[in-house]
Amino acid sequence: MDDSGNSRVRAPAWAWFLIPIALCAATRDLWAPDEPRYGMIARWIYDHGEFLVLRRCGTLYPDKPPLVYWLAGLAGSLSGWSEFAMRLVSLGSVAALAWIVSRLARLWFGETEARWAPVLFLGFALIYWNGARIALDPLLTVGCVGALYFAALPAHDAATARRHTLLAGALGGIAMLSKGPPALVNIGLPLLVWAWQRQRPGG
């Protein structure tokens, strides 16, 4: 008997740990100092159609790249400028990071570690804080950790290696568009260490 119709895709157990972060994101206003500023910049983009030159209440804002503001502003414009909708960029990034952490733990350690690593990750106070607010670091971290994950994946043929390289490069680009040069440090240093270890005898 074919029971494929009854099969369901189950959410991982660690997804329950996203609920407190989502509740925090849904039940408060924008918190100073960063959230109001980020919210103003994101709204200005869609109110005035200026996607390449960021402004805060009309004043030039050259400090950061535009990707987070584009995404938060898009979510805000589609929701009537709901604070929770604008925070979905960070909340979604934290969920993606938990998944990547699970995959890395499975790759390097095993199934038990893959089950517990995202729970530990989501339990950190800093993750709870950044995942529930408009922030640049969650999407930056997705790009950096995601790029390192695909760089670490084994490739058994040239086509797979090219695919992993392209995905790593794309995620590195997301990191750069999220916060700029810190992405180069966060991705570049681990890659240099890996390359150095491989050159060592027995590495």
mmCIF file of C-alpha atoms in Angstrom:
data_model
loop_
_atom_site.group_PDB
_atom_site.id
_atom_site.type_symbol
_atom_site.label_atom_id
_atom_site.label_comp_id
_atom_site.label_asym_id
_atom_site.label_seq_id
_atom_site.Cartn_x
_atom_site.Cartn_y
_atom_site.Cartn_z
ATOM 1 C CA MET A 1 0.000 0.000 0.000
ATOM 2 C CA ASP A 2 1.331 3.396 -0.995
ATOM 3 C CA ASP A 3 1.245 5.655 2.044
ATOM 4 C CA SER A 4 3.060 8.544 0.367
ATOM 5 C CA GLY A 5 -0.106 10.630 0.641
ATOM 6 C CA ASN A 6 0.036 10.355 4.421
ATOM 7 C CA SER A 7 3.690 11.284 4.698
ATOM 8 C CA ARG A 8 4.385 14.698 6.123
ATOM 9 C CA VAL A 9 7.465 16.830 6.290
ATOM 10 C CA ARG A 10 8.160 17.304 9.975
ATOM 11 C CA ALA A 11 9.822 20.396 11.334
ATOM 12 C CA PRO A 12 13.043 19.659 13.215
ATOM 13 C CA ALA A 13 12.776 19.587 16.997
ATOM 14 C CA TRP A 14 15.027 22.622 17.331
ATOM 15 C CA ALA A 15 12.408 24.741 15.528
ATOM 16 C CA TRP A 16 10.499 24.979 18.835
ATOM 17 C CA PHE A 17 13.342 27.094 20.165
ATOM 18 C CA LEU A 18 12.543 29.725 17.545
ATOM 19 C CA ILE A 19 9.182 30.433 19.194
ATOM 20 C CA PRO A 20 10.513 32.622 22.057
ATOM 21 C CA ILE A 21 12.533 34.642 19.544
ATOM 22 C CA ALA A 22 9.472 35.092 17.327
ATOM 23 C CA LEU A 23 7.326 36.132 20.300
ATOM 24 C CA CYS A 24 9.900 38.709 21.321
ATOM 25 C CA ALA A 25 10.026 40.044 17.761
ATOM 26 C CA ALA A 26 6.230 40.276 17.573
ATOM 27 C CA THR A 27 5.460 41.970 20.879
ATOM 28 C CA ARG A 28 7.550 45.127 21.106
ATOM 29 C CA ASP A 29 8.324 48.370 19.307
ATOM 30 C CA LEU A 30 11.621 49.290 17.707
ATOM 31 C CA TRP A 31 14.366 49.489 20.312
ATOM 32 C CA ALA A 32 17.089 52.131 20.376
ATOM 33 C CA PRO A 33 19.757 52.703 19.357
ATOM 34 C CA ASP A 34 19.911 50.728 16.099
ATOM 35 C CA GLU A 35 16.416 49.533 15.226
ATOM 36 C CA PRO A 36 14.758 52.949 14.725
ATOM 37 C CA ARG A 37 17.670 54.048 12.524
ATOM 38 C CA TYR A 38 17.587 50.863 10.447
ATOM 39 C CA GLY A 39 13.811 51.128 10.148
ATOM 40 C CA MET A 40 13.993 54.730 8.930
ATOM 41 C CA ILE A 41 16.604 53.861 6.307
ATOM 42 C CA ALA A 42 14.602 50.856 5.076
ATOM 43 C CA ARG A 43 11.401 52.889 4.825
ATOM 44 C CA TRP A 44 13.084 55.761 3.001
ATOM 45 C CA ILE A 45 14.179 53.361 0.260
ATOM 46 C CA TYR A 46 10.614 52.343 -0.593
ATOM 47 C CA ASP A 47 8.967 55.697 0.095
ATOM 48 C CA HIS A 48 11.351 57.509 -2.266
ATOM 49 C CA GLY A 49 12.547 54.756 -4.613
ATOM 50 C CA GLU A 50 16.227 55.312 -3.765
ATOM 51 C CA PHE A 51 17.637 51.795 -3.709
ATOM 52 C CA LEU A 52 21.318 52.521 -4.298
ATOM 53 C CA VAL A 53 21.898 55.661 -2.217
ATOM 54 C CA LEU A 54 20.857 55.048 1.384
ATOM 55 C CA ARG A 55 19.436 57.925 3.390
ATOM 56 C CA ARG A 56 18.222 58.408 6.932
ATOM 57 C CA CYS A 57 15.447 61.017 6.952
ATOM 58 C CA GLY A 58 17.031 62.561 3.865
ATOM 59 C CA THR A 59 20.593 62.558 5.204
ATOM 60 C CA LEU A 60 23.136 60.504 3.285
ATOM 61 C CA TYR A 61 23.924 57.229 5.089
ATOM 62 C CA PRO A 62 27.110 55.696 3.625
ATOM 63 C CA ASP A 63 27.944 53.491 6.610
ATOM 64 C CA LYS A 64 26.597 50.073 5.548
ATOM 65 C CA PRO A 65 25.709 48.071 2.408
ATOM 66 C CA PRO A 66 22.037 47.953 1.372
ATOM 67 C CA LEU A 67 20.890 44.310 1.425
ATOM 68 C CA VAL A 68 19.334 44.161 4.907
ATOM 69 C CA TYR A 69 17.607 47.504 4.325
ATOM 70 C CA TRP A 70 16.243 46.294 0.990
ATOM 71 C CA LEU A 71 14.806 43.135 2.528
ATOM 72 C CA ALA A 72 13.489 44.740 5.722
ATOM 73 C CA GLY A 73 11.978 47.564 3.700
ATOM 74 C CA LEU A 74 10.321 45.107 1.308
ATOM 75 C CA ALA A 75 8.762 43.217 4.218
ATOM 76 C CA GLY A 76 7.681 46.493 5.793
ATOM 77 C CA SER A 77 6.169 47.905 2.607
ATOM 78 C CA LEU A 78 4.130 44.721 2.052
ATOM 79 C CA SER A 79 2.824 44.704 5.634
ATOM 80 C CA GLY A 80 1.945 48.330 6.256
ATOM 81 C CA TRP A 81 5.289 48.844 8.037
ATOM 82 C CA SER A 82 4.820 46.171 10.668
ATOM 83 C CA GLU A 83 7.804 45.980 13.021
ATOM 84 C CA PHE A 84 7.458 42.192 13.175
ATOM 85 C CA ALA A 85 7.497 41.861 9.383
ATOM 86 C CA MET A 86 10.673 43.922 9.164
ATOM 87 C CA ARG A 87 12.272 41.663 11.766
ATOM 88 C CA LEU A 88 11.547 38.562 9.679
ATOM 89 C CA VAL A 89 14.878 39.095 7.921
ATOM 90 C CA SER A 90 16.688 38.455 11.202
ATOM 91 C CA LEU A 91 14.315 35.714 12.349
ATOM 92 C CA GLY A 92 14.631 33.875 9.048
ATOM 93 C CA SER A 93 18.402 34.265 9.159
ATOM 94 C CA VAL A 94 18.560 32.718 12.628
ATOM 95 C CA ALA A 95 16.432 29.778 11.447
ATOM 96 C CA ALA A 96 18.713 29.299 8.429
ATOM 97 C CA LEU A 97 21.759 29.457 10.686
ATOM 98 C CA ALA A 98 20.363 26.775 12.986
ATOM 99 C CA TRP A 99 19.899 24.525 9.944
ATOM 100 C CA ILE A 100 23.455 25.202 8.723
ATOM 101 C CA VAL A 101 24.837 24.529 12.212
ATOM 102 C CA SER A 102 23.019 21.187 12.196
ATOM 103 C CA ARG A 103 24.483 20.306 8.798
ATOM 104 C CA LEU A 104 27.992 21.271 9.884
ATOM 105 C CA ALA A 105 27.678 19.191 13.048
ATOM 106 C CA ARG A 106 26.548 16.183 11.000
ATOM 107 C CA LEU A 107 29.398 16.685 8.535
ATOM 108 C CA TRP A 108 32.131 16.931 11.164
ATOM 109 C CA PHE A 109 30.816 14.913 14.115
ATOM 110 C CA GLY A 110 27.656 12.794 13.762
ATOM 111 C CA GLU A 111 23.901 12.515 14.127
ATOM 112 C CA THR A 112 23.724 13.136 17.875
ATOM 113 C CA GLU A 113 25.708 16.349 17.544
ATOM 114 C CA ALA A 114 23.572 17.364 14.555
ATOM 115 C CA ARG A 115 20.442 17.137 16.718
ATOM 116 C CA TRP A 116 21.853 19.094 19.639
ATOM 117 C CA ALA A 117 24.044 21.715 17.962
ATOM 118 C CA PRO A 118 21.153 23.921 16.732
ATOM 119 C CA VAL A 119 19.495 23.723 20.162
ATOM 120 C CA LEU A 120 22.698 24.966 21.772
ATOM 121 C CA PHE A 121 23.034 27.654 19.106
ATOM 122 C CA LEU A 122 19.482 28.952 19.591
ATOM 123 C CA GLY A 123 19.970 28.971 23.356
ATOM 124 C CA PHE A 124 22.631 31.683 23.282
ATOM 125 C CA ALA A 125 21.428 35.046 24.628
ATOM 126 C CA LEU A 126 23.088 36.919 21.765
ATOM 127 C CA ILE A 127 21.173 34.851 19.199
ATOM 128 C CA TYR A 128 17.923 35.535 21.069
ATOM 129 C CA TRP A 129 18.732 39.255 21.118
ATOM 130 C CA ASN A 130 19.778 39.651 17.482
ATOM 131 C CA GLY A 131 17.177 37.306 16.057
ATOM 132 C CA ALA A 132 14.341 39.401 17.467
ATOM 133 C CA ARG A 133 15.395 42.778 16.105
ATOM 134 C CA ILE A 134 16.218 44.500 12.837
ATOM 135 C CA ALA A 135 19.950 43.877 12.626
ATOM 136 C CA LEU A 136 22.720 43.348 10.110
ATOM 137 C CA ASP A 137 24.607 40.560 11.861
ATOM 138 C CA PRO A 138 22.137 37.667 11.385
ATOM 139 C CA LEU A 139 22.178 37.882 7.582
ATOM 140 C CA LEU A 140 25.928 38.558 7.627
ATOM 141 C CA THR A 141 26.403 35.373 9.640
ATOM 142 C CA VAL A 142 24.208 33.333 7.285
ATOM 143 C CA GLY A 143 26.413 34.404 4.402
ATOM 144 C CA CYS A 144 29.672 33.708 6.237
ATOM 145 C CA VAL A 145 28.760 30.379 7.839
ATOM 146 C CA GLY A 146 26.920 29.230 4.729
ATOM 147 C CA ALA A 147 29.936 30.003 2.553
ATOM 148 C CA LEU A 148 32.199 28.040 4.903
ATOM 149 C CA TYR A 149 29.738 25.130 4.936
ATOM 150 C CA PHE A 150 29.784 24.760 1.158
ATOM 151 C CA ALA A 151 33.556 25.250 1.129
ATOM 152 C CA ALA A 152 33.854 22.360 3.608
ATOM 153 C CA LEU A 153 31.547 19.951 1.764
ATOM 154 C CA PRO A 154 33.364 17.085 0.058
ATOM 155 C CA ALA A 155 33.050 16.986 -3.718
ATOM 156 C CA HIS A 156 33.437 13.708 -5.604
ATOM 157 C CA ASP A 157 33.592 15.214 -9.085
ATOM 158 C CA ALA A 158 34.367 18.492 -10.823
ATOM 159 C CA ALA A 159 30.720 19.433 -11.374
ATOM 160 C CA THR A 160 29.924 19.095 -7.673
ATOM 161 C CA ALA A 161 33.028 21.092 -6.766
ATOM 162 C CA ARG A 162 31.960 23.899 -9.116
ATOM 163 C CA ARG A 163 28.460 23.908 -7.653
ATOM 164 C CA HIS A 164 29.780 24.111 -4.098
ATOM 165 C CA THR A 165 32.162 26.899 -5.100
ATOM 166 C CA LEU A 166 29.376 28.901 -6.735
ATOM 167 C CA LEU A 167 27.118 28.498 -3.702
ATOM 168 C CA ALA A 168 29.935 29.503 -1.362
ATOM 169 C CA GLY A 169 30.648 32.545 -3.510
ATOM 170 C CA ALA A 170 26.981 33.544 -3.640
ATOM 171 C CA LEU A 171 26.676 33.316 0.138
ATOM 172 C CA GLY A 172 29.885 35.292 0.511
ATOM 173 C CA GLY A 173 28.302 37.956 -1.690
ATOM 174 C CA ILE A 174 25.251 38.028 0.586
ATOM 175 C CA ALA A 175 27.568 38.539 3.549
ATOM 176 C CA MET A 176 29.374 41.398 1.788
ATOM 177 C CA LEU A 177 26.094 43.093 0.853
ATOM 178 C CA SER A 178 24.940 42.753 4.457
ATOM 179 C CA LYS A 179 27.837 44.377 6.306
ATOM 180 C CA GLY A 180 30.780 44.818 3.988
ATOM 181 C CA PRO A 181 34.448 44.030 4.816
ATOM 182 C CA PRO A 182 33.777 42.044 8.031
ATOM 183 C CA ALA A 183 32.563 39.278 5.711
ATOM 184 C CA LEU A 184 36.030 38.984 4.182
ATOM 185 C CA VAL A 185 37.583 38.501 7.611
ATOM 186 C CA ASN A 186 34.968 36.005 8.816
ATOM 187 C CA ILE A 187 35.243 33.900 5.670
ATOM 188 C CA GLY A 188 38.867 34.488 4.744
ATOM 189 C CA LEU A 189 40.531 33.659 8.056
ATOM 190 C CA PRO A 190 38.963 30.174 8.435
ATOM 191 C CA LEU A 191 39.809 29.396 4.808
ATOM 192 C CA LEU A 192 43.418 30.437 5.388
ATOM 193 C CA VAL A 193 43.606 28.231 8.497
ATOM 194 C CA TRP A 194 42.134 25.281 6.589
ATOM 195 C CA ALA A 195 44.622 25.795 3.755
ATOM 196 C CA TRP A 196 47.511 26.001 6.241
ATOM 197 C CA GLN A 197 46.403 22.822 8.004
ATOM 198 C CA ARG A 198 46.203 20.942 4.714
ATOM 199 C CA GLN A 199 49.792 21.927 3.930
ATOM 200 C CA ARG A 200 51.058 20.562 7.239
ATOM 201 C CA PRO A 201 52.422 16.990 7.324
ATOM 202 C CA GLY A 202 49.507 14.711 8.144
ATOM 203 C CA GLY A 203 47.018 17.580 7.659
#
